[in-house]
Coordinates of C-alpha atoms and ligand atoms in Angstrom, one line a residue:
X28 CA 0.2 0.2 0.4
X29 CA 1.3 3.9 -0.3
X30 CA 1.8 5.1 2.6
X31 CA 2.8 8.0 4.4
X32 CA 4.0 7.5 7.7
X33 CA 4.0 4.5 10.0
X34 CA 0.5 5.0 11.9
X35 CA -1.6 5.9 8.3
X36 CA -2.1 10.0 8.0
X37 CA -3.7 11.9 10.8
X38 CA -7.2 12.2 11.4
X39 CA -6.5 15.8 11.7
X40 CA -5.5 15.3 8.3
X41 CA -7.8 14.2 6.3
X42 CA -11.1 15.9 7.4
X43 CA -10.1 19.4 6.0
X44 CA -10.4 17.5 2.5
X45 CA -13.9 15.7 2.7
X46 CA -16.7 16.7 1.1
X47 CA -19.6 16.5 2.9
X48 CA -22.3 14.6 1.7
X49 CA -26.4 14.6 3.3
X50 CA -27.9 11.6 3.8
X51 CA -30.2 13.2 1.4
X52 CA -28.1 13.0 -1.2
X53 CA -27.5 9.1 -0.3
X54 CA -30.9 8.7 -1.1
X55 CA -31.5 10.1 -4.4
X56 CA -27.9 8.6 -6.2
X57 CA -29.7 4.9 -4.1
X58 CA -32.9 5.9 -6.2
X59 CA -31.7 7.3 -9.0
X60 CA -29.1 4.0 -9.4
X61 CA -32.9 1.8 -9.4
X62 CA -31.6 -0.7 -5.7
X63 CA -34.6 0.5 -3.8
X64 CA -37.0 -1.9 -4.0
X65 CA -35.2 -4.7 -5.3
X66 CA -32.9 -4.4 -1.7
X67 CA -36.3 -5.1 -0.1
X68 CA -39.2 -7.8 0.7
X69 CA -42.2 -5.6 -1.2
X70 CA -43.8 -4.6 1.3
X71 CA -41.2 -4.5 4.2
X72 CA -39.8 -0.8 2.8
X73 CA -40.0 1.7 5.3
X74 CA -38.3 4.4 3.0
X75 CA -37.0 5.1 -0.2
X76 CA -33.3 3.6 -0.3
X77 CA -32.9 2.2 3.4
X78 CA -32.1 -1.8 3.3
X79 CA -35.6 -2.1 5.6
X80 CA -35.8 -5.7 7.0
X81 CA -32.4 -6.6 7.7
X82 CA -32.2 -9.0 10.8
X83 CA -29.9 -8.0 13.0
X84 CA -27.8 -11.4 14.1
X85 CA -25.6 -11.9 17.4
X86 CA -22.2 -10.6 14.9
X87 CA -22.2 -7.2 16.2
X88 CA -19.1 -6.0 18.4
X89 CA -20.4 -3.8 21.5
X90 CA -17.1 -1.3 19.8
X91 CA -18.6 2.5 19.2
X92 CA -18.8 2.6 15.0
X93 CA -17.3 4.7 13.1
X94 CA -19.4 8.3 12.1
X95 CA -21.2 7.6 8.4
X96 CA -18.9 10.5 7.7
X97 CA -15.1 8.7 8.1
X98 CA -17.1 5.1 6.6
X99 CA -17.7 7.1 3.1
X100 CA -15.0 9.3 3.4
X101 CA -11.9 7.4 4.0
X102 CA -11.5 4.5 1.5
X103 CA -9.2 3.1 -0.5
X104 CA -10.2 2.4 -3.1
X105 CA -7.2 2.7 -5.8
X106 CA -9.3 2.1 -9.3
X107 CA -10.3 6.1 -7.8
X108 CA -7.0 7.1 -7.0
X109 CA -4.4 5.7 -3.7
X110 CA -5.8 9.1 -2.2
X111 CA -8.2 8.5 1.2
X112 CA -10.8 10.9 -0.2
X113 CA -10.5 10.8 -4.1
X114 CA -13.1 7.4 -3.8
X115 CA -15.4 9.6 -2.2
X116 CA -15.0 12.1 -4.6
X117 CA -15.1 10.3 -7.7
X118 CA -16.8 7.0 -7.8
X119 CA -20.5 8.2 -6.7
X120 CA -20.3 10.0 -9.7
X121 CA -18.4 7.8 -11.8
X122 CA -19.7 4.5 -10.5
X123 CA -23.3 2.4 -12.8
X124 CA -24.0 0.2 -9.9
X125 CA -27.0 -0.9 -11.7
X126 CA -27.5 -3.4 -13.7
X127 CA -24.6 -5.7 -12.5
X128 CA -23.9 -8.6 -13.3
X129 CA -21.4 -10.9 -11.5
X130 CA -20.4 -14.5 -12.9
X131 CA -19.9 -17.3 -10.7
X132 CA -17.3 -20.0 -12.6
X133 CA -14.9 -22.5 -12.6
X134 CA -15.6 -25.8 -10.0
X135 CA -19.6 -25.8 -9.8
X136 CA -22.1 -27.1 -10.8
X137 CA -24.0 -24.4 -11.5
X138 CA -22.1 -21.8 -13.1
X139 CA -23.9 -18.9 -13.8
X140 CA -24.1 -15.2 -14.9
X141 CA -26.3 -13.2 -12.1
X142 CA -28.0 -10.3 -11.9
X143 CA -26.8 -9.1 -8.4
X144 CA -30.4 -8.2 -7.0
X145 CA -31.0 -11.8 -8.0
X146 CA -27.9 -12.8 -6.1
X147 CA -28.7 -10.8 -3.8
X148 CA -32.3 -12.6 -2.8
X149 CA -30.4 -15.6 -1.3
X150 CA -30.7 -15.8 1.6
X151 CA -31.8 -12.7 4.5
X152 CA -30.7 -9.9 4.4
X153 CA -28.5 -8.9 7.6
X154 CA -26.9 -6.2 9.6
X155 CA -23.7 -6.9 11.3
X156 CA -22.0 -4.8 12.5
X157 CA -17.8 -5.7 12.3
X158 CA -14.8 -4.2 13.4
X159 CA -12.5 -3.7 10.1
X160 CA -8.4 -3.2 10.3
X161 CA -6.6 -1.5 7.2
X162 CA -3.2 -3.0 7.2
X163 CA -2.1 0.2 7.4
X164 CA -2.4 0.5 10.9
X165 CA -6.3 2.6 11.2
X166 CA -9.5 1.2 11.9
X167 CA -13.3 1.1 12.0
X168 CA -16.7 -0.1 13.0
X169 CA -18.9 -1.0 10.3
X170 CA -22.6 -1.9 10.1
X171 CA -22.8 -4.0 7.3
X172 CA -26.4 -5.3 5.9
X173 CA -25.4 -8.0 3.7
X174 CA -25.5 -11.9 3.1
X175 CA -23.2 -14.9 4.4
X176 CA -21.0 -15.9 1.6
X177 CA -21.6 -19.5 2.1
X178 CA -25.6 -18.7 0.8
X179 CA -24.4 -17.0 -2.0
X180 CA -21.8 -19.9 -3.1
X181 CA -24.0 -22.4 -2.2
X182 CA -26.7 -22.0 -5.2
X183 CA -23.8 -22.6 -7.6
X184 CA -22.8 -25.8 -6.4
X185 CA -19.0 -25.8 -6.1
X186 CA -17.5 -29.3 -7.2
X187 CA -14.4 -31.5 -4.4
X188 CA -12.6 -29.7 -6.7
X189 CA -12.9 -26.0 -5.8
X190 CA -9.9 -26.1 -3.5
X191 CA -10.8 -22.0 -3.5
X192 CA -12.1 -18.9 -4.4
X193 CA -10.7 -16.5 -6.4
X194 CA -12.3 -12.8 -7.0
X195 CA -12.2 -10.4 -9.7
X196 CA -13.9 -6.9 -9.0
X197 CA -14.6 -4.9 -12.4
X198 CA -11.8 -3.0 -14.2
X199 CA -13.9 -0.2 -16.3
X200 CA -11.2 2.8 -17.7
X201 CA -14.5 4.0 -18.4
X202 CA -15.8 4.1 -14.4
X203 CA -12.8 4.3 -13.3
X204 CA -9.9 7.2 -13.8
X205 CA -7.5 5.1 -11.8
X206 CA -7.6 1.6 -14.4
X207 CA -6.8 3.7 -17.1
X208 CA -2.9 3.3 -16.5
X209 CA -2.5 -0.8 -16.8
X210 CA 1.2 -0.7 -16.4
X211 CA 1.3 1.2 -12.6
X212 CA -0.9 -2.0 -11.4
X213 CA -2.5 -4.9 -12.4
X214 CA -6.2 -4.4 -12.7
X215 CA -8.2 -5.4 -12.4
X216 CA -8.4 -5.9 -8.6
X217 CA -8.4 -9.7 -7.5
X218 CA -8.7 -11.6 -4.3
X219 CA -9.3 -15.5 -2.7
X220 CA -9.4 -17.6 -0.4
X221 CA -10.4 -21.5 0.3
X222 CA -13.0 -22.9 0.3
X223 CA -13.8 -23.0 4.0
X224 CA -13.2 -19.2 4.8
X225 CA -15.5 -18.6 1.8
X226 CA -17.9 -20.9 4.0
X227 CA -16.9 -19.6 7.4
X228 CA -20.1 -17.4 8.8
X229 CA -18.4 -14.9 9.8
X230 CA -17.3 -14.4 5.6
X231 CA -19.6 -12.1 4.0
X232 CA -21.3 -9.8 1.2
X233 CA -22.0 -6.8 2.2
X234 CA -24.5 -4.4 0.1
X235 CA -24.8 -1.6 2.0
X236 CA -24.2 0.5 5.3
X237 CA -25.4 2.2 8.3
X238 CA -29.1 0.6 6.7
X239 CA -28.8 2.2 3.1
X240 CA -27.4 1.4 -0.7
X241 CA -24.0 0.4 -0.1
X242 CA -22.3 4.5 -1.5
X243 CA -20.3 3.7 -4.3
X244 CA -16.3 4.8 -2.9
X245 CA -16.8 1.5 -0.6
X246 CA -17.9 -0.7 -3.3
X247 CA -21.2 -1.1 -4.2
X248 CA -23.4 -2.8 -5.3
X249 CA -21.1 -5.9 -3.6
X250 CA -18.1 -6.3 -2.1
X251 CA -16.9 -8.9 0.2
X252 CA -16.1 -8.1 4.4
X253 CA -13.6 -10.8 5.7
X254 CA -13.6 -9.2 9.5
X255 CA -10.7 -11.5 11.2
X256 CA -8.4 -10.6 7.9
X257 CA -6.6 -7.5 6.9
X258 CA -9.3 -4.4 4.6
X259 CA -7.3 -5.1 1.6
X260 CA -8.7 -9.1 1.6
X261 CA -12.8 -7.7 1.3
X262 CA -12.5 -7.4 -2.3
X263 CA -15.0 -4.5 -3.6
X264 CA -17.2 -4.6 -7.2
X265 CA -17.5 -7.5 -7.5
X266 CA -18.1 -9.0 -11.4
X267 CA -16.7 -12.5 -11.2
X268 CA -16.6 -15.5 -8.3
X269 CA -14.6 -18.5 -10.0
X270 CA -14.4 -21.9 -8.2
X271 CA -11.0 -23.0 -8.7
X272 CA -8.8 -25.9 -7.4
X273 CA -5.2 -24.0 -7.7
X274 CA -4.6 -20.9 -5.5
X275 CA -6.1 -17.2 -7.2
X276 CA -3.3 -14.8 -6.4
X277 CA -4.0 -11.8 -5.8
X278 CA -3.4 -8.2 -6.3
X279 CA -1.9 -7.3 -3.5
X280 CA 0.5 -10.8 -3.1
X281 CA 2.0 -10.4 -6.8
X282 CA 3.0 -6.6 -6.2
X283 CA 4.7 -7.6 -3.0
X284 CA 5.4 -10.7 -1.9
X285 CA 7.2 -10.4 1.2
X286 CA 4.7 -7.6 2.4
X287 CA 1.4 -9.4 1.3
X288 CA 0.4 -12.9 2.2
X289 CA -2.5 -14.9 0.9
X290 CA -4.4 -15.1 4.2
X291 CA -3.5 -11.7 4.7
X292 CA -4.6 -12.5 8.9
X293 CA -5.0 -10.0 11.2
X294 CA -2.4 -11.0 12.9
X295 CA -0.4 -7.7 16.1
X296 CA 3.1 -10.5 16.2
X297 CA 3.8 -10.7 12.6
X298 CA 4.5 -7.0 11.6
X299 CA 4.3 -6.1 8.0
X300 CA 8.5 -5.4 6.7
X301 CA 8.0 -2.1 6.9
X302 CA 5.7 -1.1 10.0
X303 CA 4.8 -2.8 13.3
X304 CA 1.1 -4.0 13.1
X305 CA 0.8 -4.4 17.1
X306 CA -1.3 -1.5 17.6
X307 CA -3.7 0.2 15.7
X308 CA -5.6 3.1 15.5
X309 CA -8.9 3.2 15.4
X310 CA -10.6 5.7 12.8
X311 CA -12.1 9.0 15.2
X312 CA -9.6 8.3 18.6
X313 CA -6.4 10.2 19.0
X314 CA -4.9 7.6 21.0
X315 CA -4.0 4.6 19.2
X316 CA -5.4 0.6 20.5
X317 CA -3.2 -2.8 20.8
X318 CA -4.6 -4.7 17.7
X319 CA -6.1 -8.5 18.2
X320 CA -5.4 -11.4 17.1
X321 CA -7.4 -12.0 14.3
X322 CA -8.8 -8.7 14.9
X323 CA -10.3 -9.7 18.2
X324 CA -11.9 -13.1 15.9
X325 CA -9.8 -15.7 17.3
X326 CA -12.3 -17.8 18.8
X327 CA -14.6 -18.6 15.5
X328 CA -12.0 -18.7 12.8
X329 CA -8.4 -20.1 15.1
X330 CA -9.8 -23.5 14.3
X331 CA -9.4 -22.6 10.3
X332 CA -4.9 -22.0 10.5
X333 CA -4.3 -25.1 13.1
X334 CA -1.3 -26.8 12.6
X335 CA -0.6 -23.8 10.1
X336 CA 3.5 -21.9 11.2
X337 CA 1.0 -18.9 11.2
X338 CA 4.5 -16.3 10.6
X339 CA 5.6 -18.6 7.5
X340 CA 2.5 -18.8 5.7
X341 CA 1.1 -15.2 6.8
Ligands
MTE629 N1 -11.2 -3.3 -5.6 C1 -11.1 -3.4 -4.7 N2 -11.6 -3.6 -3.4 C2 -10.9 -2.9 -2.6 C3 -9.6 -2.3 -2.4 C4 -9.3 -1.3 -3.7 O1 -8.7 -0.9 -3.6 N3 -10.0 -1.7 -5.1 N4 -9.2 -1.5 -1.5 C5 -9.0 -2.6 0.1 C6 -8.9 -2.2 0.9 S1 -7.1 -2.1 1.1 C7 -9.5 -1.9 2.5 S2 -9.0 -1.0 3.9 C8 -10.2 -1.9 2.5 C9 -10.9 -0.5 2.2 O2 -13.5 -0.5 3.3 P1 -13.7 0.4 3.1 O3 -13.3 1.6 1.9 O4 -15.0 0.9 2.8 O5 -13.5 0.7 4.6 O6 -11.5 -2.3 0.6 C10 -10.5 -3.4 0.4 N5 -10.7 -3.3 -0.7
MO630 MO1 -6.7 -2.1 3.8

């Protein structure tokens, strides 16, 4: 990642550059994009633009949620530029999240290209409040709306040869100015999971946050959320899902394999070669806090990595 100092930029550097977008504008954007209504079962719609009817589940951290302003104006989405404020400034006007299809292929009995709103109907919408820890050393707490990744993947009937799942983001130069130069970064953005990680109940596909349709800068219309892994594993604006026998190549691993491993589980005991991972700055707070093993989700996910040397296989 391109970062300026070990702790990431101070919050004071970020605030003045923000462009404030009201919740009203979000709503209008969602209506214009045609997303409304398709996300909400008929008759349960509270008001336009909201994702009413999302059930609260047991996946709710107690930590205070990061403000909507910070969640939507301090972003990494390199397809729209490498500065934290660029996704919010550029993505809403450029990214067209509808119509949107996702191609599901590879080692599965029922490959298909499906409309995103059809995918979203795979399972009831849930709200989950998850910690989010970026490899750069900052963190947030985000109330997502979405559905379990396993419920979506099951529909396509992965075979026994599906050892991994590979994901790709859109890389349309017309909508994403950052992808025009293909010499700097190996577009499209790509990520991957072992099949058991992908099927884990914590693995989530977000289609909204703070009860509203997912803003463009957060990866509209559909993005992964893997709260026990560094944020870069949570790939945005997904257009392709592929079941495969071989371990997928990933965007950051290909750029800097010694810095960004395939697993990239949050681990305070394994430093990034250029900075410590022992602590993090929660956006909106002043003092740094200790980083937790698996970002605080060890009880749920540690079993996935039993017997692995997490320092070597990071
Ligand atoms: N396609 C794509 N997905 C991406 C990124 C990106 O640049 N492109 N950045 C990643 C990183 S580094 C982080 S920390 C999270 C940020 O998600 P957020 O902006 O919703 O907080 O998205 C991840 N997913
Ligand atoms: Mo990140």
